[in-house]
Every structure is written in structure tokens, then in C-alpha cells.
PDB file of C-alpha atoms in Angstrom:
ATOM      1  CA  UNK I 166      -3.758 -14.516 -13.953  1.00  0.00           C
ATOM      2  CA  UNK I 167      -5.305 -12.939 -16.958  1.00  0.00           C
ATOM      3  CA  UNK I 168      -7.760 -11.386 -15.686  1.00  0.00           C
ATOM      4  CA  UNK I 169      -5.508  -9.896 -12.867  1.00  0.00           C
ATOM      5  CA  UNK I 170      -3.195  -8.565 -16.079  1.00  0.00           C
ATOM      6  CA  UNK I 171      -6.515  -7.173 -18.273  1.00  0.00           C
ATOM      7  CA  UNK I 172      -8.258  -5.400 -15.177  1.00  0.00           C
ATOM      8  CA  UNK I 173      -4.303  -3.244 -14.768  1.00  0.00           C
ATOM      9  CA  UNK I 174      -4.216  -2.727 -18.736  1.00  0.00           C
ATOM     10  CA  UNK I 175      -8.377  -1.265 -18.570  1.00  0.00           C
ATOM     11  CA  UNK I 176      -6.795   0.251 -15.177  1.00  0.00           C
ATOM     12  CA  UNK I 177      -4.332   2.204 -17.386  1.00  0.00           C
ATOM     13  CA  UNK I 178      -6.144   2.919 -20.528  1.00  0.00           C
ATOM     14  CA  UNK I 179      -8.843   4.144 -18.350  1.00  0.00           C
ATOM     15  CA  UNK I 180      -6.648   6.712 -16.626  1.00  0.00           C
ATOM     16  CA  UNK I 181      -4.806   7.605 -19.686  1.00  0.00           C
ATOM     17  CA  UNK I 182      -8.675   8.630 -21.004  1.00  0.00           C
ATOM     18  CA  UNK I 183      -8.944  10.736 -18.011  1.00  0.00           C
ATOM     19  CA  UNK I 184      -6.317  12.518 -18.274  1.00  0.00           C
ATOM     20  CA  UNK I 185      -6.383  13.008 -22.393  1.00  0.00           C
ATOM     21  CA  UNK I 186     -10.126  14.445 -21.750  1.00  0.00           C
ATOM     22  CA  UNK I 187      -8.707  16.772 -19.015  1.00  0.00           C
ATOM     23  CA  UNK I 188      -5.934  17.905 -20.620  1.00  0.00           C
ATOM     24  CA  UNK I 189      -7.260  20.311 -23.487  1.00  0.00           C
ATOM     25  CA  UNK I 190      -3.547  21.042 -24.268  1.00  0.00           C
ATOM     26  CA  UNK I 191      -2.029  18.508 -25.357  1.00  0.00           C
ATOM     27  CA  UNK I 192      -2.326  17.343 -29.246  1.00  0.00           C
ATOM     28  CA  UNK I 193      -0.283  14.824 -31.378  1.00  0.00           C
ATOM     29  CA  UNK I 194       1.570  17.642 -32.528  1.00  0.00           C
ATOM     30  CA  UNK I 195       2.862  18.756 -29.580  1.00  0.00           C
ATOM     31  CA  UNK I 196       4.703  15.739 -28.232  1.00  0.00           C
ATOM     32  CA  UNK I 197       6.611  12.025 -29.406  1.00  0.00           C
ATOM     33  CA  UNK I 198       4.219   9.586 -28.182  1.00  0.00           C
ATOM     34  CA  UNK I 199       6.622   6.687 -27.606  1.00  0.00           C
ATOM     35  CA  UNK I 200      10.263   6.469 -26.252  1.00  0.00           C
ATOM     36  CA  UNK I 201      12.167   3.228 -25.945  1.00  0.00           C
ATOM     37  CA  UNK I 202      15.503   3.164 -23.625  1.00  0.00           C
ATOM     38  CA  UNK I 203      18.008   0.632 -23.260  1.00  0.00           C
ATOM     39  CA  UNK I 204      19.262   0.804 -19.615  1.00  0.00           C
ATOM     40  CA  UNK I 205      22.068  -1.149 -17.330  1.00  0.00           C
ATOM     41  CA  UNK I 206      20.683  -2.210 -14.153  1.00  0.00           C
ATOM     42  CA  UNK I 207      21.477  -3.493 -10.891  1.00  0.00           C
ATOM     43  CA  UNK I 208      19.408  -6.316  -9.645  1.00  0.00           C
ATOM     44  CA  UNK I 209      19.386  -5.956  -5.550  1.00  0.00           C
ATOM     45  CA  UNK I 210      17.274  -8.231  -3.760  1.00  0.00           C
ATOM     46  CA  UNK I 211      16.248  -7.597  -0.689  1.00  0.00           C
ATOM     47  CA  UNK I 212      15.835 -11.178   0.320  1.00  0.00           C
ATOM     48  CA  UNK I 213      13.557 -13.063   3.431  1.00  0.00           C
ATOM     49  CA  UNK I 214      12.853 -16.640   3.544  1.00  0.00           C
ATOM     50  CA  UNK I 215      10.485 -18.765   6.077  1.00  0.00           C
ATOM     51  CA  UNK I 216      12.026 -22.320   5.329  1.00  0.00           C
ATOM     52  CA  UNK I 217      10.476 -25.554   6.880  1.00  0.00           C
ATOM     53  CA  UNK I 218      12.255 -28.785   7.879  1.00  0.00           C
ATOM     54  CA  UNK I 219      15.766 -27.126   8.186  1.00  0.00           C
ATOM     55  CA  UNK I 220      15.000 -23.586   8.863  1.00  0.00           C
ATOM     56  CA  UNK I 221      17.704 -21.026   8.515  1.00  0.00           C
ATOM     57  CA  UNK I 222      17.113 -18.065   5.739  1.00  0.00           C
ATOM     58  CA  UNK I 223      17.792 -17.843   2.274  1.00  0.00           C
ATOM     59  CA  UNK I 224      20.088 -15.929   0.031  1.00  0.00           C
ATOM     60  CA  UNK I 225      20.127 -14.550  -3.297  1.00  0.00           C
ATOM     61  CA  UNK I 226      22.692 -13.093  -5.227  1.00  0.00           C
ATOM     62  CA  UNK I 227      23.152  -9.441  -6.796  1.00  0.00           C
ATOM     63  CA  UNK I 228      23.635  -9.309 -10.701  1.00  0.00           C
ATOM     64  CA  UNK I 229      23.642  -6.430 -13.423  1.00  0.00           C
ATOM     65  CA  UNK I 230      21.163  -6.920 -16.614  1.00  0.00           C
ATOM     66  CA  UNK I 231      21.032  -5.507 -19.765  1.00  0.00           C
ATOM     67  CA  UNK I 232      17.271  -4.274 -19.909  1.00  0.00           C
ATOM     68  CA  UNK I 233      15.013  -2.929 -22.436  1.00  0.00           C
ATOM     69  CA  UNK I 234      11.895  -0.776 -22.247  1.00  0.00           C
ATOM     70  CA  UNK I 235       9.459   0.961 -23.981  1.00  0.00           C
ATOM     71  CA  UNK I 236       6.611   3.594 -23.369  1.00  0.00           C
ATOM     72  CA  UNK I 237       3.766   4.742 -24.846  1.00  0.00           C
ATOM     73  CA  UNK I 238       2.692   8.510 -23.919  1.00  0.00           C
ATOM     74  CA  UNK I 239      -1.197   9.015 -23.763  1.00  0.00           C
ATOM     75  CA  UNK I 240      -0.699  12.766 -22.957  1.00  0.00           C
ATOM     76  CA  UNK I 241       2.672  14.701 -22.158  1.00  0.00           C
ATOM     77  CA  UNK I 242       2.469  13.609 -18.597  1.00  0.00           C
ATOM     78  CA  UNK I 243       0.436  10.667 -18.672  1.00  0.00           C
ATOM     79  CA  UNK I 244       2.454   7.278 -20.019  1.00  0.00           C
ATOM     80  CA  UNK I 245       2.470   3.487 -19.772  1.00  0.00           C
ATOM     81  CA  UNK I 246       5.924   1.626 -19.621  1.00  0.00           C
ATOM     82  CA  UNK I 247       6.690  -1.845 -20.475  1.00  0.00           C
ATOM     83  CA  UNK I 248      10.239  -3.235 -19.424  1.00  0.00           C
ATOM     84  CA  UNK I 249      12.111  -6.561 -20.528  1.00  0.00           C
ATOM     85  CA  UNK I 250      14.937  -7.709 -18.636  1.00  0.00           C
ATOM     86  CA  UNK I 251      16.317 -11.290 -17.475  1.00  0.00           C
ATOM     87  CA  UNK I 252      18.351 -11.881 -14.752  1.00  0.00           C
ATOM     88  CA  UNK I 253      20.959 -15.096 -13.160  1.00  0.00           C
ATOM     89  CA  UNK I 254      20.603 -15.494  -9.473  1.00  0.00           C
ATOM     90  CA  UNK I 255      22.532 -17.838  -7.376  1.00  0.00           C
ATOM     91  CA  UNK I 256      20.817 -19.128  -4.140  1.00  0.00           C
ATOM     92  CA  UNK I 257      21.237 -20.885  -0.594  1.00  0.00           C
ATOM     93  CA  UNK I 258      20.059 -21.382   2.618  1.00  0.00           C
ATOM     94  CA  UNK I 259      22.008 -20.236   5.378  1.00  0.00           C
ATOM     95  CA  UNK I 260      22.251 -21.465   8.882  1.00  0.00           C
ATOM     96  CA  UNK I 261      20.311 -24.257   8.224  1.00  0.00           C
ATOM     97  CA  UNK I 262      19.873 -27.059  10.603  1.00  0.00           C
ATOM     98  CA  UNK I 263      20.969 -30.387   8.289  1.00  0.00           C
ATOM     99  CA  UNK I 264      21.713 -32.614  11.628  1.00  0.00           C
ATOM    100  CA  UNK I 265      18.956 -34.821  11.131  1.00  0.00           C
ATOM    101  CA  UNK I 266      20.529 -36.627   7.878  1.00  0.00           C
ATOM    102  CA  UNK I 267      24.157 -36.470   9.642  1.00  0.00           C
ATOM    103  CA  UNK I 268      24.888 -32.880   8.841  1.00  0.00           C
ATOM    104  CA  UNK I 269      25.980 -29.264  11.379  1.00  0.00           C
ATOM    105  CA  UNK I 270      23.307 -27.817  13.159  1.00  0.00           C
ATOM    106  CA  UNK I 271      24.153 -24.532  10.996  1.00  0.00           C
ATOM    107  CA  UNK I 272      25.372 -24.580   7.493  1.00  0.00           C
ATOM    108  CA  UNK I 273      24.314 -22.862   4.007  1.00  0.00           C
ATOM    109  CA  UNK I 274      22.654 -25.397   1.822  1.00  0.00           C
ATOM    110  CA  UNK I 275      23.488 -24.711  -2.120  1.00  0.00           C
ATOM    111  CA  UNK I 276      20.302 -24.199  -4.110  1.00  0.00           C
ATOM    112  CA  UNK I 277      22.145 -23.588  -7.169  1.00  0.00           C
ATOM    113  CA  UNK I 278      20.698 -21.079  -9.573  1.00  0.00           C
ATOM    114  CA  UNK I 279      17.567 -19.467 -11.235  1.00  0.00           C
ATOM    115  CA  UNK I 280      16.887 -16.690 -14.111  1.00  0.00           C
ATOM    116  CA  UNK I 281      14.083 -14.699 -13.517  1.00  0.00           C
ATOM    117  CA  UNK I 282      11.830 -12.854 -16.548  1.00  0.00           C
ATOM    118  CA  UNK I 283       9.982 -10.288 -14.733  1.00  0.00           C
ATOM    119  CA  UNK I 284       7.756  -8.285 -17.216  1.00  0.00           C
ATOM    120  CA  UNK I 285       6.828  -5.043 -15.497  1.00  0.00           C
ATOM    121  CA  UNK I 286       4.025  -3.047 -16.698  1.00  0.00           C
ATOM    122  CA  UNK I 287       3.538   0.582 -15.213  1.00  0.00           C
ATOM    123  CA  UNK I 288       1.636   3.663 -15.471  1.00  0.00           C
ATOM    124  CA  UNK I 289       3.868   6.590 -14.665  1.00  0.00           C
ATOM    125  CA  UNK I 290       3.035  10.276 -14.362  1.00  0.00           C
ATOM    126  CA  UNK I 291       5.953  12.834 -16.082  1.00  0.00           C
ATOM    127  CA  UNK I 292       6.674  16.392 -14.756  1.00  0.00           C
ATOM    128  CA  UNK I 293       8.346  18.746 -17.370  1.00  0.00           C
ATOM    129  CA  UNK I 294      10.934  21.192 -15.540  1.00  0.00           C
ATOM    130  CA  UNK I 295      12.857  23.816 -17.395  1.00  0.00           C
ATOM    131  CA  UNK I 296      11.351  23.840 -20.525  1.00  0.00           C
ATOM    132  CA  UNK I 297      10.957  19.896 -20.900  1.00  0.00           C
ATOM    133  CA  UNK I 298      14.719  19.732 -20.410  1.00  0.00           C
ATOM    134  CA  UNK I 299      14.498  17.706 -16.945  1.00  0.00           C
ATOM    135  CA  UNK I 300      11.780  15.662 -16.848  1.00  0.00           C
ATOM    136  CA  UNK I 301      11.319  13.433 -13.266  1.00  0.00           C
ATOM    137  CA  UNK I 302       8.829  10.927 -12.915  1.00  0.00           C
ATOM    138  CA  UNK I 303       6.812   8.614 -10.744  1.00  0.00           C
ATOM    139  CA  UNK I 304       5.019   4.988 -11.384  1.00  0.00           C
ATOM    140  CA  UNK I 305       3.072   2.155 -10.419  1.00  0.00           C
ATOM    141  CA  UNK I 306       2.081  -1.047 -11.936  1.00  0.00           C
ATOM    142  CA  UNK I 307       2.091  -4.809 -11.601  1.00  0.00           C
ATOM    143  CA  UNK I 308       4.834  -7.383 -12.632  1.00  0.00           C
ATOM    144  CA  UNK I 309       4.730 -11.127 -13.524  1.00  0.00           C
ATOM    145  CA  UNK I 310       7.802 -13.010 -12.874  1.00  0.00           C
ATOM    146  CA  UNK I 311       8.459 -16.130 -14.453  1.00  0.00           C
ATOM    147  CA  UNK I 312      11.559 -18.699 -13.143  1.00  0.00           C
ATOM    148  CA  UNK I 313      13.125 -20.776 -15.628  1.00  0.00           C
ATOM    149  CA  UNK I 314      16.301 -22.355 -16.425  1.00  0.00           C
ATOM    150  CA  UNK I 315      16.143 -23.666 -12.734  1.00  0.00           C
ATOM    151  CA  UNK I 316      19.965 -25.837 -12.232  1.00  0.00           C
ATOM    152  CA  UNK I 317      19.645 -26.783  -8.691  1.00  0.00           C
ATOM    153  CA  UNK I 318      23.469 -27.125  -8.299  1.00  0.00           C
ATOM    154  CA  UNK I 319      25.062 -30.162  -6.600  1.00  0.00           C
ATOM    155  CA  UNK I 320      24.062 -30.615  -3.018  1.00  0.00           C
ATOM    156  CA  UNK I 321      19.908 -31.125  -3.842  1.00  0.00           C
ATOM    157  CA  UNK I 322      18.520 -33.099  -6.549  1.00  0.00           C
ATOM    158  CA  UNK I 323      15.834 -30.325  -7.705  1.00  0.00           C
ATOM    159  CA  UNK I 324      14.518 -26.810  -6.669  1.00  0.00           C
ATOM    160  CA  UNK I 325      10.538 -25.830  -8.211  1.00  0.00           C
ATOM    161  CA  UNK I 326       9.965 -21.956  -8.063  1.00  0.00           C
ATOM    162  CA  UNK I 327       6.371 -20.975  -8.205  1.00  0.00           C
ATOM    163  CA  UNK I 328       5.596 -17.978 -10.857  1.00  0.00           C
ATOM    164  CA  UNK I 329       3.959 -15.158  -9.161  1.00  0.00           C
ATOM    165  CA  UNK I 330       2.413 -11.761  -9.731  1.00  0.00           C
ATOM    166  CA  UNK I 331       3.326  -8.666  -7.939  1.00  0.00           C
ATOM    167  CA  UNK I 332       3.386  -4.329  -7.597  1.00  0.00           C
ATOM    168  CA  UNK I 333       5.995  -2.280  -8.603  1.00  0.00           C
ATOM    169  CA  UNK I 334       6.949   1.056  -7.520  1.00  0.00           C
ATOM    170  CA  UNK I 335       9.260   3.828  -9.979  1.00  0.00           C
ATOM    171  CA  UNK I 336      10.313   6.607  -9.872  1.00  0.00           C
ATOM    172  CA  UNK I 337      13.298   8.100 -12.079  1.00  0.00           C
ATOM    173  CA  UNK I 338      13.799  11.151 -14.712  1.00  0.00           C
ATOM    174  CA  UNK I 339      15.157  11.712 -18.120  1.00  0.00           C
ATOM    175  CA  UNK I 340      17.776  14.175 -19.527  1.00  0.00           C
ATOM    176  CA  UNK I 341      17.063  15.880 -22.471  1.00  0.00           C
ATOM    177  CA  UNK I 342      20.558  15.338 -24.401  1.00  0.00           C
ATOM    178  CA  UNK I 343      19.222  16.859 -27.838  1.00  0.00           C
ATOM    179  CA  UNK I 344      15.978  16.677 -29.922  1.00  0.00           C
ATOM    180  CA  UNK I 345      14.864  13.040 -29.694  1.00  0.00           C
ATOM    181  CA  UNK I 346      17.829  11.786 -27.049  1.00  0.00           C
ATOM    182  CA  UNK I 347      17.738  11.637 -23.680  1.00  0.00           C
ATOM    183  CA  UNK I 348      19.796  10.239 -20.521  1.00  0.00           C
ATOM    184  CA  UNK I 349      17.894   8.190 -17.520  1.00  0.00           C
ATOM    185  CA  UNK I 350      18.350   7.431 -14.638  1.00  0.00           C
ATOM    186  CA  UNK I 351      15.436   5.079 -12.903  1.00  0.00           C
ATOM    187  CA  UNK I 352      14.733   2.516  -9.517  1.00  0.00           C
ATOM    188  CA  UNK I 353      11.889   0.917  -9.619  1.00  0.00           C
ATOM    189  CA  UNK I 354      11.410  -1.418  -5.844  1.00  0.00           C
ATOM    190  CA  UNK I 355       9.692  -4.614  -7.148  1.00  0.00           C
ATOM    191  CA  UNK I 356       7.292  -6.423  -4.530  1.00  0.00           C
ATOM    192  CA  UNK I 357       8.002 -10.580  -5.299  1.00  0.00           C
ATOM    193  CA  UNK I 358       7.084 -13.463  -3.360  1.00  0.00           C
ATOM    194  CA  UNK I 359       7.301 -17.309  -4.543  1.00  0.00           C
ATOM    195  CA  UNK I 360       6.638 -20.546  -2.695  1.00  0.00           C
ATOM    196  CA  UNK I 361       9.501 -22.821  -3.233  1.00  0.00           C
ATOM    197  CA  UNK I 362       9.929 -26.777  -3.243  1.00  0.00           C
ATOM    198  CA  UNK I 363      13.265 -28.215  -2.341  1.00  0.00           C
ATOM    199  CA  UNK I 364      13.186 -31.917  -3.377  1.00  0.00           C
ATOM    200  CA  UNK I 365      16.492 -33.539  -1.312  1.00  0.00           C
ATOM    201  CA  UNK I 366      15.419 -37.119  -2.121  1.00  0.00           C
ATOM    202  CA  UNK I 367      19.105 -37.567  -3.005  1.00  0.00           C
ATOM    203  CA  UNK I 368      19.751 -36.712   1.190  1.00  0.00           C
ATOM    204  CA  UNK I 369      16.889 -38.316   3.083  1.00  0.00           C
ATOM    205  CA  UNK I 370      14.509 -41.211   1.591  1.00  0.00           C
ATOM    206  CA  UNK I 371      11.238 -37.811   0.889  1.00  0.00           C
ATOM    207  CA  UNK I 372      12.774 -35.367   2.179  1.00  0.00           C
ATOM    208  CA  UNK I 373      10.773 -32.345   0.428  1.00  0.00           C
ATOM    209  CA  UNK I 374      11.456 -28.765   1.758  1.00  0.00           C
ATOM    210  CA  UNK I 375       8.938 -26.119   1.686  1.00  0.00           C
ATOM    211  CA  UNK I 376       9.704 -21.983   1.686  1.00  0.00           C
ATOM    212  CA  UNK I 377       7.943 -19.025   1.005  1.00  0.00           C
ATOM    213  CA  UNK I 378      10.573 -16.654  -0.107  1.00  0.00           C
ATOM    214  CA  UNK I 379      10.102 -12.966  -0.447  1.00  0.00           C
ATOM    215  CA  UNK I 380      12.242 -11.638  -3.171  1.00  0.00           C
ATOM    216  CA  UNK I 381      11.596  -7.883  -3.730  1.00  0.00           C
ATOM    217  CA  UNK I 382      14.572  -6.643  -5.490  1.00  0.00           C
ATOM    218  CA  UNK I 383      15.561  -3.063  -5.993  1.00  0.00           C
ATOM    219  CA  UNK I 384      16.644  -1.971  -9.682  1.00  0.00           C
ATOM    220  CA  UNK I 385      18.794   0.457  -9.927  1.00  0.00           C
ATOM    221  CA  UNK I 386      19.035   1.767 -13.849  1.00  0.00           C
ATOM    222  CA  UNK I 387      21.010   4.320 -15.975  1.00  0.00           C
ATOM    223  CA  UNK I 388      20.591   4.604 -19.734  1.00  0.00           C
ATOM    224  CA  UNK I 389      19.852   6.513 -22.745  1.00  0.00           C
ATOM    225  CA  UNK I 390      16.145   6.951 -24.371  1.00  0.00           C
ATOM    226  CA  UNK I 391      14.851   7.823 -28.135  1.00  0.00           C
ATOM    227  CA  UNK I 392      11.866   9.227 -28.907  1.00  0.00           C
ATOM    228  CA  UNK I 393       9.547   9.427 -32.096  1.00  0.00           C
TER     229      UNK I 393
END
């Protein structure tokens, strides 16, 4: 795991020496080097499951986050972003075949619920349009997600979420509002996949369930930035 977050930080400061040796240009003068924005976003998975013993699919709920980011420009177009956000997720199976312990043949199966701290780091590449008043933008990075607070609800007697690294994809712009504010707007598709343990002891005498679940939510954020 560390060595999979190092090689994308020497990935990044290795670009961001690229491009500050190609781009003759740009100076410390010329440009705020970080911004930090506070955003409201929309927390969409897109949600797949393969689940063994009972089958069926899974299903995760929408929710809207307070989230925080920051980035650090290397040159005017060339920047590294770091977001913070949590987000509450409830979860079930659906149609789920339960009629081995006495149950329907299809049903949902309550998993109860999970917050998830995904840390997303990108390097993004900013175009300046009329006069550095629009500014779009485009990224890619990596993102560990971490599960916690896991309350399995009251149907199971415990639900284990693997932690798990994957890509991220961005792309967004920012409003120039006056000299150091600015309005954004930014989606950024996140590419998450756990392998889940569903321990129904309580139901069967061992009854463990196994399911790789892709996640891969879509964030959907508006907010205001600062820069300095």
C-alpha cells in the first residue's frame, strides 16, 4: 500500500518538474500557488455486487457530504489536489435467495450501514480562458478508501469491508468571482471495489457470505475556492 501511494506522489512531483522546466513563463510572481475549496457533494454510487451463498445484488444508498480540498499549483496549469470527505451509506442485498434457513426465494437482506473516508489524491491539468476568468480542468489520480464505523443493522450479526485502493477521474472548472475567490463546480467518477464478509451466524449455525462489490461512485460538487 505504501509503496503503491509513494510511486503516484514521485508520479506527480515528477510531472510537475516537467512541466516547471518547460514552462519558462511561469514564476512565483505570476500566480497563487495553493487554493483550498470547501464544496457540497453528491455521493452517487454506481453499485454491482457478485454475492455467494444467497446471490441477488447489492445496494447502496445516495448521500450529500460536506467535503474539503486543497491544491498545490506547481506551474499555472500544472497542480496536485488533495480532497477530504466522509460519507454514511446504507446497504442491502436484493433479491436474494434466503430459502435455505426458512426464508423467500427473493428478498433484500439489510446490511445496515458503513462510512467511507476516501482520500483522493490527483494531478490535474488547468486551462486559463478569458483572461484566467474561466478556468476548466481535467485530473487523474489514485484514492484509498477506508470503511469504518461498520453497524451491520438488525437482520445479520456483522458485515467486514475490506479497504481498497483505486483511480479517479476529474474534471471540473473554477469561476473567477474576484481577486482570490472563485466558484466550482467539479465530478470526479471514483473506480472502488471491496471484498465483503457477511457473518449470519445469528441465521444459520456458519453461515459466512462472501461478495465482491464494486462501488464506483460519481461525485458531483459545487463550491467556492480561495487562493493565496
Amino acid at each position: 500500500m505504501k509503496k503503491i501511494l509513494f510511486a503516484a506522489m514521485a508520479a506527480s512531483l515528477f510531472c510537475a518538474t516537467t512541466a516547471t522546466a518547460q514552462d519558462n513563463n511561469n514564476d512565483s510572481a505570476d500566480f497563487d500557488r495553493w487554493m483550498v475549496r470547501v464544496r457540497g457533494v453528491g455521493v452517487l454510487p454506481n453499485e454491482s455486487g457478485d454475492i455467494g451463498v444467497i446471490g441477488g445484488d447489492v445496494d447502496i444508498s445516495s448521500t450529500f457530504i460536506p467535503e474539503l480540498d486543497f491544491t498545490y499549483f506547481f506551474t499555472k496549469n500544472i497542480a496536485a489536489e488533495v480532497i477530504l470527505g466522509t460519507s454514511k451509506h446504507d446497504v442491502k442485498t436484493t433479491g436474494s435467495d434466503i430459502s435455505a434457513i426458512g426464508g423467500p426465494t427473493s428478498t433484500d437482506v439489510d446490511l445496515g450501514s458503513v462510512r467511507l473516508l476516501p482520500p483522493t489524491l490527483t494531478v490535474q491539468y488547468h486551462f486559463y480562458t478569458f483572461d484566467g476568468m474561466f478556468k476548466p480542468y481535467v485530473g487523474a489520480g489514485i484514492n484509498y478508501t477506508i470503511f469504518y464505523d461498520v453497524k451491520p443493522g438488525n437482520t445479520v450479526h456483522d458485515v467486514d469491508y475490506d479497504n481498497s485502493v483505486g483511480f479517479a477521474l476529474q474534471l471540473g472548472f473554477d469561476i473567477k468571482i474576484s481577486d482570490k475567490f472563485y466558484i466550482n463546480a467539479d465530478a470526479k467518477q471514483l473506480f472502488l471495489n471491496t471484498d465483503v464478509k457477511v457473518d449470519g451466524s445469528n441465521l444459520a449455525t456458519g453461515l459466512s457470505i462472501p461478495a465482491d462489490v464494486d462501488i464506483n461512485p460519481l461525485l458531483l460538487g459545487v463550491g467556492i475556492g480561495y487562493t493565496f
